[in-house]
mmCIF file of C-alpha atoms in Angstrom:
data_model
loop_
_atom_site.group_PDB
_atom_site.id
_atom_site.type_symbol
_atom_site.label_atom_id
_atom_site.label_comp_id
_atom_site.label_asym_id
_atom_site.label_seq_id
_atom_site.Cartn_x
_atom_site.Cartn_y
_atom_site.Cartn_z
ATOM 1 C CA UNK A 8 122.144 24.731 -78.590
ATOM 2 C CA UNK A 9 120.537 27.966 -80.513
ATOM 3 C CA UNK A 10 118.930 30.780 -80.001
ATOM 4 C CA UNK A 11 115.471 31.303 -81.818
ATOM 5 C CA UNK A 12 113.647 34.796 -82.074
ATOM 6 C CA UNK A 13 109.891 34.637 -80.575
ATOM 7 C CA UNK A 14 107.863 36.376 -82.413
ATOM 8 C CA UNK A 15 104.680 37.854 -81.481
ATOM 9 C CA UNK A 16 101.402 39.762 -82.557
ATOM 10 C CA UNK A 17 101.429 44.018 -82.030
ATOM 11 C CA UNK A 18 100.591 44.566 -78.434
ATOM 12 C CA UNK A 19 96.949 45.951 -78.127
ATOM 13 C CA UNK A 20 96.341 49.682 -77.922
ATOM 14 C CA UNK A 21 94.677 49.819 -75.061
ATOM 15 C CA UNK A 22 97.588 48.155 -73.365
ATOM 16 C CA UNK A 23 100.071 45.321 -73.947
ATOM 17 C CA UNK A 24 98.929 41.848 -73.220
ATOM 18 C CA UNK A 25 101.226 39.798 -71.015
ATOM 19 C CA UNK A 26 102.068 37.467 -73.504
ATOM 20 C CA UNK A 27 103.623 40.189 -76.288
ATOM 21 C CA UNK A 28 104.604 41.987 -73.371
ATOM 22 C CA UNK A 29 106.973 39.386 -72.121
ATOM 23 C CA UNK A 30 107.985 38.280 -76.082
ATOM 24 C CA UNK A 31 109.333 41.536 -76.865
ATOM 25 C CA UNK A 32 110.976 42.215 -72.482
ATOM 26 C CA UNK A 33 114.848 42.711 -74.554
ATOM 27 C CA UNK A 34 117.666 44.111 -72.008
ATOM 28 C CA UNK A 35 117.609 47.843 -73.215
ATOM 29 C CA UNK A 36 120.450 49.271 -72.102
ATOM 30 C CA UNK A 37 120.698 52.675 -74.598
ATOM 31 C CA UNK A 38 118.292 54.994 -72.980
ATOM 32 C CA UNK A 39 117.679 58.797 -73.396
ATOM 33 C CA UNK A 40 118.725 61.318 -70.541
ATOM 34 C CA UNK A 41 114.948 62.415 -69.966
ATOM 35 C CA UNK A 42 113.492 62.293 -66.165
ATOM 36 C CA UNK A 43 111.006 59.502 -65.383
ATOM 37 C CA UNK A 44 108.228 60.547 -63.145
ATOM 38 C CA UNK A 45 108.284 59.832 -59.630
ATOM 39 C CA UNK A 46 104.494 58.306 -60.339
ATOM 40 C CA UNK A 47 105.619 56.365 -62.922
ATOM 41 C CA UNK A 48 108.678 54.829 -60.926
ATOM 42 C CA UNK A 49 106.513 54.561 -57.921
ATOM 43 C CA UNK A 50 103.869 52.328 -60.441
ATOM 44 C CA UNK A 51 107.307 50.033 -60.761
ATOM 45 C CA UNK A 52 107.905 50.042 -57.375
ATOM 46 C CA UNK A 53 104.355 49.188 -56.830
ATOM 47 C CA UNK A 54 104.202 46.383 -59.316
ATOM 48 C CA UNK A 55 107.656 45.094 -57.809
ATOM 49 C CA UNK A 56 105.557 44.658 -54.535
ATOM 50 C CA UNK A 57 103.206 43.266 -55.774
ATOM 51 C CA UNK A 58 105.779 39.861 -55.977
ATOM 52 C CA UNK A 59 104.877 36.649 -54.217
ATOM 53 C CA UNK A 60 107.524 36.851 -50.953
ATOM 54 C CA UNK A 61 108.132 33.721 -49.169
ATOM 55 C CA UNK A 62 105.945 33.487 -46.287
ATOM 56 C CA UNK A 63 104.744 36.442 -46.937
ATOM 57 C CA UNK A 64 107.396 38.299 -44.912
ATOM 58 C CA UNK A 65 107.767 41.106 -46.986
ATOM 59 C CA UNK A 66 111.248 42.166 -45.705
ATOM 60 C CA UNK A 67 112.664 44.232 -49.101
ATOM 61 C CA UNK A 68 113.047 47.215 -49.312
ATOM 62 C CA UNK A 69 113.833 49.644 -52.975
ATOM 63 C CA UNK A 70 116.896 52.041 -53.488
ATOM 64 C CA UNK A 71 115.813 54.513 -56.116
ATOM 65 C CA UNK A 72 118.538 56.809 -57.466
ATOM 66 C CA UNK A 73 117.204 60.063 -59.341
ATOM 67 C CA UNK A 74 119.363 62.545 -58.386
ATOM 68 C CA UNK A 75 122.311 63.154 -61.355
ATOM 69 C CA UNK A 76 124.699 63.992 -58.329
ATOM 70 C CA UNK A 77 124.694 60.401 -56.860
ATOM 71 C CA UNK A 78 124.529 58.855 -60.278
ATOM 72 C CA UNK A 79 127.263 60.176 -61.536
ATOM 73 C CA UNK A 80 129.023 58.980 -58.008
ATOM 74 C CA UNK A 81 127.789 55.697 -59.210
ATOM 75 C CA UNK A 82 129.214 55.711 -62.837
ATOM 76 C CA UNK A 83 132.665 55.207 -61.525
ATOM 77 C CA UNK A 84 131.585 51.998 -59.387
ATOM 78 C CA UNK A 85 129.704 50.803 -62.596
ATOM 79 C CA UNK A 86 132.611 51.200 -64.721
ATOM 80 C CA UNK A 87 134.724 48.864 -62.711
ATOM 81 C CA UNK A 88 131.972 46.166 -62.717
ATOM 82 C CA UNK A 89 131.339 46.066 -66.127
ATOM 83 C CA UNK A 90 135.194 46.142 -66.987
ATOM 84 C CA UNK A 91 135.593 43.451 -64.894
ATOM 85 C CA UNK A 92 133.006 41.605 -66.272
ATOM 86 C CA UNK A 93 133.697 42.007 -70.223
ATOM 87 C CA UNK A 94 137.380 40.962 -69.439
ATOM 88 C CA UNK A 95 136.128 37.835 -68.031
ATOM 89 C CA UNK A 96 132.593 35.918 -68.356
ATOM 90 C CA UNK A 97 131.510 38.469 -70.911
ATOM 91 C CA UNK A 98 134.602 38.295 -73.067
ATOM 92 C CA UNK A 99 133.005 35.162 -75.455
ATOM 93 C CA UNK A 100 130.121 35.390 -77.228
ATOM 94 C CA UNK A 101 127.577 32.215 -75.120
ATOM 95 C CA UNK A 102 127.281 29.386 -76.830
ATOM 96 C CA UNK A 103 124.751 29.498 -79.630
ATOM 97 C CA UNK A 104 124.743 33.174 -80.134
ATOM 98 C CA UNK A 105 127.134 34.491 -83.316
ATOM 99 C CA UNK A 106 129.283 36.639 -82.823
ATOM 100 C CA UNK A 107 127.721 39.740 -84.406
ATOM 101 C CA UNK A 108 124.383 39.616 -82.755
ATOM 102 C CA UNK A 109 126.985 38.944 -79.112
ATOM 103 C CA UNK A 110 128.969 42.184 -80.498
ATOM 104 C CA UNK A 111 125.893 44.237 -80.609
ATOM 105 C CA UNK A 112 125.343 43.216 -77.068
ATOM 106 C CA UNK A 113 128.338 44.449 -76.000
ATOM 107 C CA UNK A 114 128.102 47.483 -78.134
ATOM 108 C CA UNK A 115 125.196 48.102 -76.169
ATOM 109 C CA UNK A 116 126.953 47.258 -72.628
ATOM 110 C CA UNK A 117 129.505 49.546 -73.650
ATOM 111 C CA UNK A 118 127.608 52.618 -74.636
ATOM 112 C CA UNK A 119 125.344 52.180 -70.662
ATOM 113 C CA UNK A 120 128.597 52.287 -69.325
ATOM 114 C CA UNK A 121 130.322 55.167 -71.104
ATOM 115 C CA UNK A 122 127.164 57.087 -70.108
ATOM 116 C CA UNK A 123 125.772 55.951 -67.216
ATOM 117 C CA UNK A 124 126.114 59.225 -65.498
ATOM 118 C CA UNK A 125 122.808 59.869 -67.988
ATOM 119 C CA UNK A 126 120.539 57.428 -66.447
ATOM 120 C CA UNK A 127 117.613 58.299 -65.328
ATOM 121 C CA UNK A 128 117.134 56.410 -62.587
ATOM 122 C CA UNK A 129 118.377 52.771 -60.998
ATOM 123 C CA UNK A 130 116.652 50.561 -58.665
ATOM 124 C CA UNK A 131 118.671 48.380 -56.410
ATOM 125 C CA UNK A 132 116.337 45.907 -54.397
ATOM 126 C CA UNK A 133 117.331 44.739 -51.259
ATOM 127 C CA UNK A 134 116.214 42.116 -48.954
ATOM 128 C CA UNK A 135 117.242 41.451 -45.117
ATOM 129 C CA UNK A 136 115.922 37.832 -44.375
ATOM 130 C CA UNK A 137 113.869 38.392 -40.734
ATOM 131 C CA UNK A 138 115.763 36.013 -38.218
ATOM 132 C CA UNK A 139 114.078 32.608 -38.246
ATOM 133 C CA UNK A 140 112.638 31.508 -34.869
ATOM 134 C CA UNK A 141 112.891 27.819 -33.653
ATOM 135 C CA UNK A 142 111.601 25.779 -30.505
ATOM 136 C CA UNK A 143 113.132 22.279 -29.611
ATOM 137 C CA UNK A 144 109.729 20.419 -30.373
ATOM 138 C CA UNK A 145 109.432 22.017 -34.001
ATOM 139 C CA UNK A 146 113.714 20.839 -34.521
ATOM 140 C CA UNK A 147 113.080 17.335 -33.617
ATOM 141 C CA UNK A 148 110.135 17.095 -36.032
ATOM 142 C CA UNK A 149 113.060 19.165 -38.944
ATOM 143 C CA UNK A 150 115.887 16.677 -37.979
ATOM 144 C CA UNK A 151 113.326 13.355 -37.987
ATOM 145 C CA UNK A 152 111.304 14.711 -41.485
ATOM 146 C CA UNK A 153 115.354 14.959 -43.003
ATOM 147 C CA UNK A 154 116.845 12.072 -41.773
ATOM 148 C CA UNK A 155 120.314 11.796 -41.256
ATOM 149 C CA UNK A 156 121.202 12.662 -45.042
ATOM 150 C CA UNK A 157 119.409 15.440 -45.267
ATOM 151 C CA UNK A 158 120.426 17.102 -41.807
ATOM 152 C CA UNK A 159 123.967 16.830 -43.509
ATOM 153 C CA UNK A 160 123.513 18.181 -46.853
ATOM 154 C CA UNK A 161 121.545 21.003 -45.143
ATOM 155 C CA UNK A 162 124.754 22.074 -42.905
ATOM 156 C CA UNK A 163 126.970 21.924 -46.085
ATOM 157 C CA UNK A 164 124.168 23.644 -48.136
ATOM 158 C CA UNK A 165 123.334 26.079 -45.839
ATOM 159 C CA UNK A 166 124.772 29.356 -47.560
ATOM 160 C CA UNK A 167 123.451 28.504 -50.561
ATOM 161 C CA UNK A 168 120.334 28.023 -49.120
ATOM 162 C CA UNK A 169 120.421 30.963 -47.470
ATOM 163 C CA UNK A 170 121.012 32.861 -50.536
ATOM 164 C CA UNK A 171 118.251 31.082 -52.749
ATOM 165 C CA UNK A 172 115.712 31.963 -49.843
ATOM 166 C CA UNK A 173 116.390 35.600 -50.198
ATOM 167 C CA UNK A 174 116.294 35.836 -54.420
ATOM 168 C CA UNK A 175 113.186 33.668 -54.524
ATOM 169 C CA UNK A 176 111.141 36.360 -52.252
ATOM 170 C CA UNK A 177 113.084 39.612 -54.326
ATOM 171 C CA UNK A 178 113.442 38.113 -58.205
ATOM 172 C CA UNK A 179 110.060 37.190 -58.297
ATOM 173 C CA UNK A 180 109.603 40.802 -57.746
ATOM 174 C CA UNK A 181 112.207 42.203 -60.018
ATOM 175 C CA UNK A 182 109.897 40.404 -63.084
ATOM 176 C CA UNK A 183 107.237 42.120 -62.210
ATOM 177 C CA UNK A 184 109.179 45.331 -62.347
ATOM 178 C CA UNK A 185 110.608 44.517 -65.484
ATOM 179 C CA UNK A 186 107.697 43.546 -66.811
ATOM 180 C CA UNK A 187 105.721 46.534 -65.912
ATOM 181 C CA UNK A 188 108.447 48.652 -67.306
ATOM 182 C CA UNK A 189 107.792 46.983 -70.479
ATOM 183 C CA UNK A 190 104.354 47.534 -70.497
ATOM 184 C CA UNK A 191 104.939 51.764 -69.637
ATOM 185 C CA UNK A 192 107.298 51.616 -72.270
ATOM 186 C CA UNK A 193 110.087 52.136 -70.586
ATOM 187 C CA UNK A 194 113.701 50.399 -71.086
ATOM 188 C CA UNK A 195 115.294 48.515 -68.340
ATOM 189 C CA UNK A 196 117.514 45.648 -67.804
ATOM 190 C CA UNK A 197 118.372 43.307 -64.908
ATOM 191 C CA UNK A 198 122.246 42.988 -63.750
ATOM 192 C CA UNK A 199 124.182 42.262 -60.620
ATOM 193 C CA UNK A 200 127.549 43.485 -61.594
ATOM 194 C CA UNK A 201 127.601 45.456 -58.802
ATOM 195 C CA UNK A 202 128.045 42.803 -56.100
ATOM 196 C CA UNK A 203 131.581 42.603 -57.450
ATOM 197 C CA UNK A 204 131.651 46.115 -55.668
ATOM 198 C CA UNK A 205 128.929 45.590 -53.262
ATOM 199 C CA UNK A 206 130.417 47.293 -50.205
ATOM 200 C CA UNK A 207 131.423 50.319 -51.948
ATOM 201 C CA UNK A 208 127.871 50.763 -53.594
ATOM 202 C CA UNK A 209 126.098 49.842 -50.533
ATOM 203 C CA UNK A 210 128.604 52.439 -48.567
ATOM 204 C CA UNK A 211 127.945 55.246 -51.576
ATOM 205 C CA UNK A 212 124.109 54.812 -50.949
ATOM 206 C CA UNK A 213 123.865 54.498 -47.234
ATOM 207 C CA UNK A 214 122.395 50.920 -47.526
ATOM 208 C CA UNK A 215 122.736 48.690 -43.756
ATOM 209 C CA UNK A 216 125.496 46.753 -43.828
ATOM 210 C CA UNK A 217 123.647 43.015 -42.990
ATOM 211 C CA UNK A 218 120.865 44.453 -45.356
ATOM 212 C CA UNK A 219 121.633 42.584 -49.124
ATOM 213 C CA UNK A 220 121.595 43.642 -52.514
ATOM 214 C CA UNK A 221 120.059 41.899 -55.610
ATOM 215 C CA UNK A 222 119.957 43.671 -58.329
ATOM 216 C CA UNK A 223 121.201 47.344 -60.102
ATOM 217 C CA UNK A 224 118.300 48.231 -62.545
ATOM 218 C CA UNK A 225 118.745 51.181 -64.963
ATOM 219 C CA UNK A 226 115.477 52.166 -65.709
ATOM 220 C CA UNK A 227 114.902 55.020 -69.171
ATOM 221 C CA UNK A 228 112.891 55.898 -72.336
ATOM 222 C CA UNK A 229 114.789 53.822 -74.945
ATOM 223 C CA UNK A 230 116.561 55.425 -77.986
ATOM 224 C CA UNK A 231 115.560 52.548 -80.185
ATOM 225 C CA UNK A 232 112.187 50.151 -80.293
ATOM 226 C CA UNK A 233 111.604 46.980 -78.443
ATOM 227 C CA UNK A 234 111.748 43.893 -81.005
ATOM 228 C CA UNK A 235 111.339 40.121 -80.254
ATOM 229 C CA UNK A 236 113.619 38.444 -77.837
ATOM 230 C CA UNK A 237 116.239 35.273 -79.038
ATOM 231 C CA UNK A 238 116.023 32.372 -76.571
ATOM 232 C CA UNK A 239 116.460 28.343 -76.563
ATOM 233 C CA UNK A 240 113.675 26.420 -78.536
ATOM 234 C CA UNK A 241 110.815 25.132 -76.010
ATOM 235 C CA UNK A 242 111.429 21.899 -77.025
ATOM 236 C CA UNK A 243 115.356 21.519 -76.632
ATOM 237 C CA UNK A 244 114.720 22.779 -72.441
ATOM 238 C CA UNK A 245 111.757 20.698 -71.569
ATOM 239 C CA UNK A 246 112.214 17.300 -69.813
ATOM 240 C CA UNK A 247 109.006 15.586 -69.668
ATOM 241 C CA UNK A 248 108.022 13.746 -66.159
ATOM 242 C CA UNK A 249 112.252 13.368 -65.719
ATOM 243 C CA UNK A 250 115.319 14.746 -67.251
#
């Protein structure tokens, strides 16, 4: 496996096209101290909404830290998490990525966290799955559409399941706030370091306790300029019609 640069035309003036847009989406992680405007974080926000949300339910909500006071709370918490993280999964470079272009990356991890007291804001989504409402008739047609298999790979799934059910009404969201970041030209990047700490961040910013987080998102003008991102060839990830 290797990593391949996409490259793509100049965005248009009057506006980035989604296709350049997404081609040049990098994780940009060194941003300058300067405020964000509530509009403009509120046209995230908006965009983030915006999401498809299975069945519709709508049920996130979006922590927005501004205030330097509470970030630099945070910058502890986030030190811990990305500590953790570079002494562990993030101490090797992933396969197919050398090892200067991985120690820019953490170069880059390294500088958010020495000054992440700076940032000008983070948005943590959240999501608190409504409680699901069931009626004898409508089990007996779940148990006879699964069959005995499937009843049991449900009960030993179910946690998982749970947990996919959630992300796939929030992440779908979370693109769409990256993606409109992008197009602002503003710098952000998508981690969930902090649910190694989750109960101290959730406790620092008065989130519910059976209310989950997704995602910490530090959101900035960029010191540097968004270039073309490095993924897998098309061709070496496709399986056509089965794998």
């Amino acid at each position: 496996m290797t990593f391949e640069t996409v490259y793509s035309d100049a965005p248009a003036l009057d506006g980035p096209a989604l296709f350049p847009t997404m081609a040049t989406m990098r994780a940009m992680r060194r941003l300058r101290p300067d405020a964000v405007p509530d509009e403009t974080i509120d046209q995230l926000v908006q965009a983030a909404v915006w999401g498809p949300s299975g069945g519709n339910m709508q049920a996130y909500e979006y922590v927005v830290v501004t205030d330097r006071a509470v970030m630099a709370d945070l910058a502890p918490l986030w030190k811990r998490c990305v500590d953790a993280y570079l002494a562990t999964t993030g101490k090797h470079a992933p396969k197919g990525m050398d090892e200067a272009a991985y120690g820019r990356m953490v170069a880059a991890i390294e500088y958010q966290r020495d000054h992440f007291a700076e940032t000008p804001a983070l948005i943590i989504p959240c999501y608190k799955f409504p409680e699901a409402q069931f009626d004898e008739e409508g089990l007996g047609v779940y148990a006879a559409s699964l069959g005995p298999a499937g009843l049991e790979h449900m009960s030993s799934t179910q946690t998982r399941f749970q947990a996919l059910a959630e992300g796939s009404c929030v992440y779908p969201g979370v693109q769409n706030l990256l993606l409109a970041a992008r197009a602002l030209g503003l710098a952000a990047n998508l981690t969930i370091w902090h649910l190694m700490l989750e109960q101290e961040w959730k406790k620092a910013l008065g989130i519910p306790s059976d209310t989950h987080t997704f995602a910490a998102i530090p959101v900035g003008w960029p010191q540097g300029n968004f270039g073309p991102v490095r993924r897998r060839p098309v061709a070496d990830v496709i399986h056509r019609d089965r794998w």
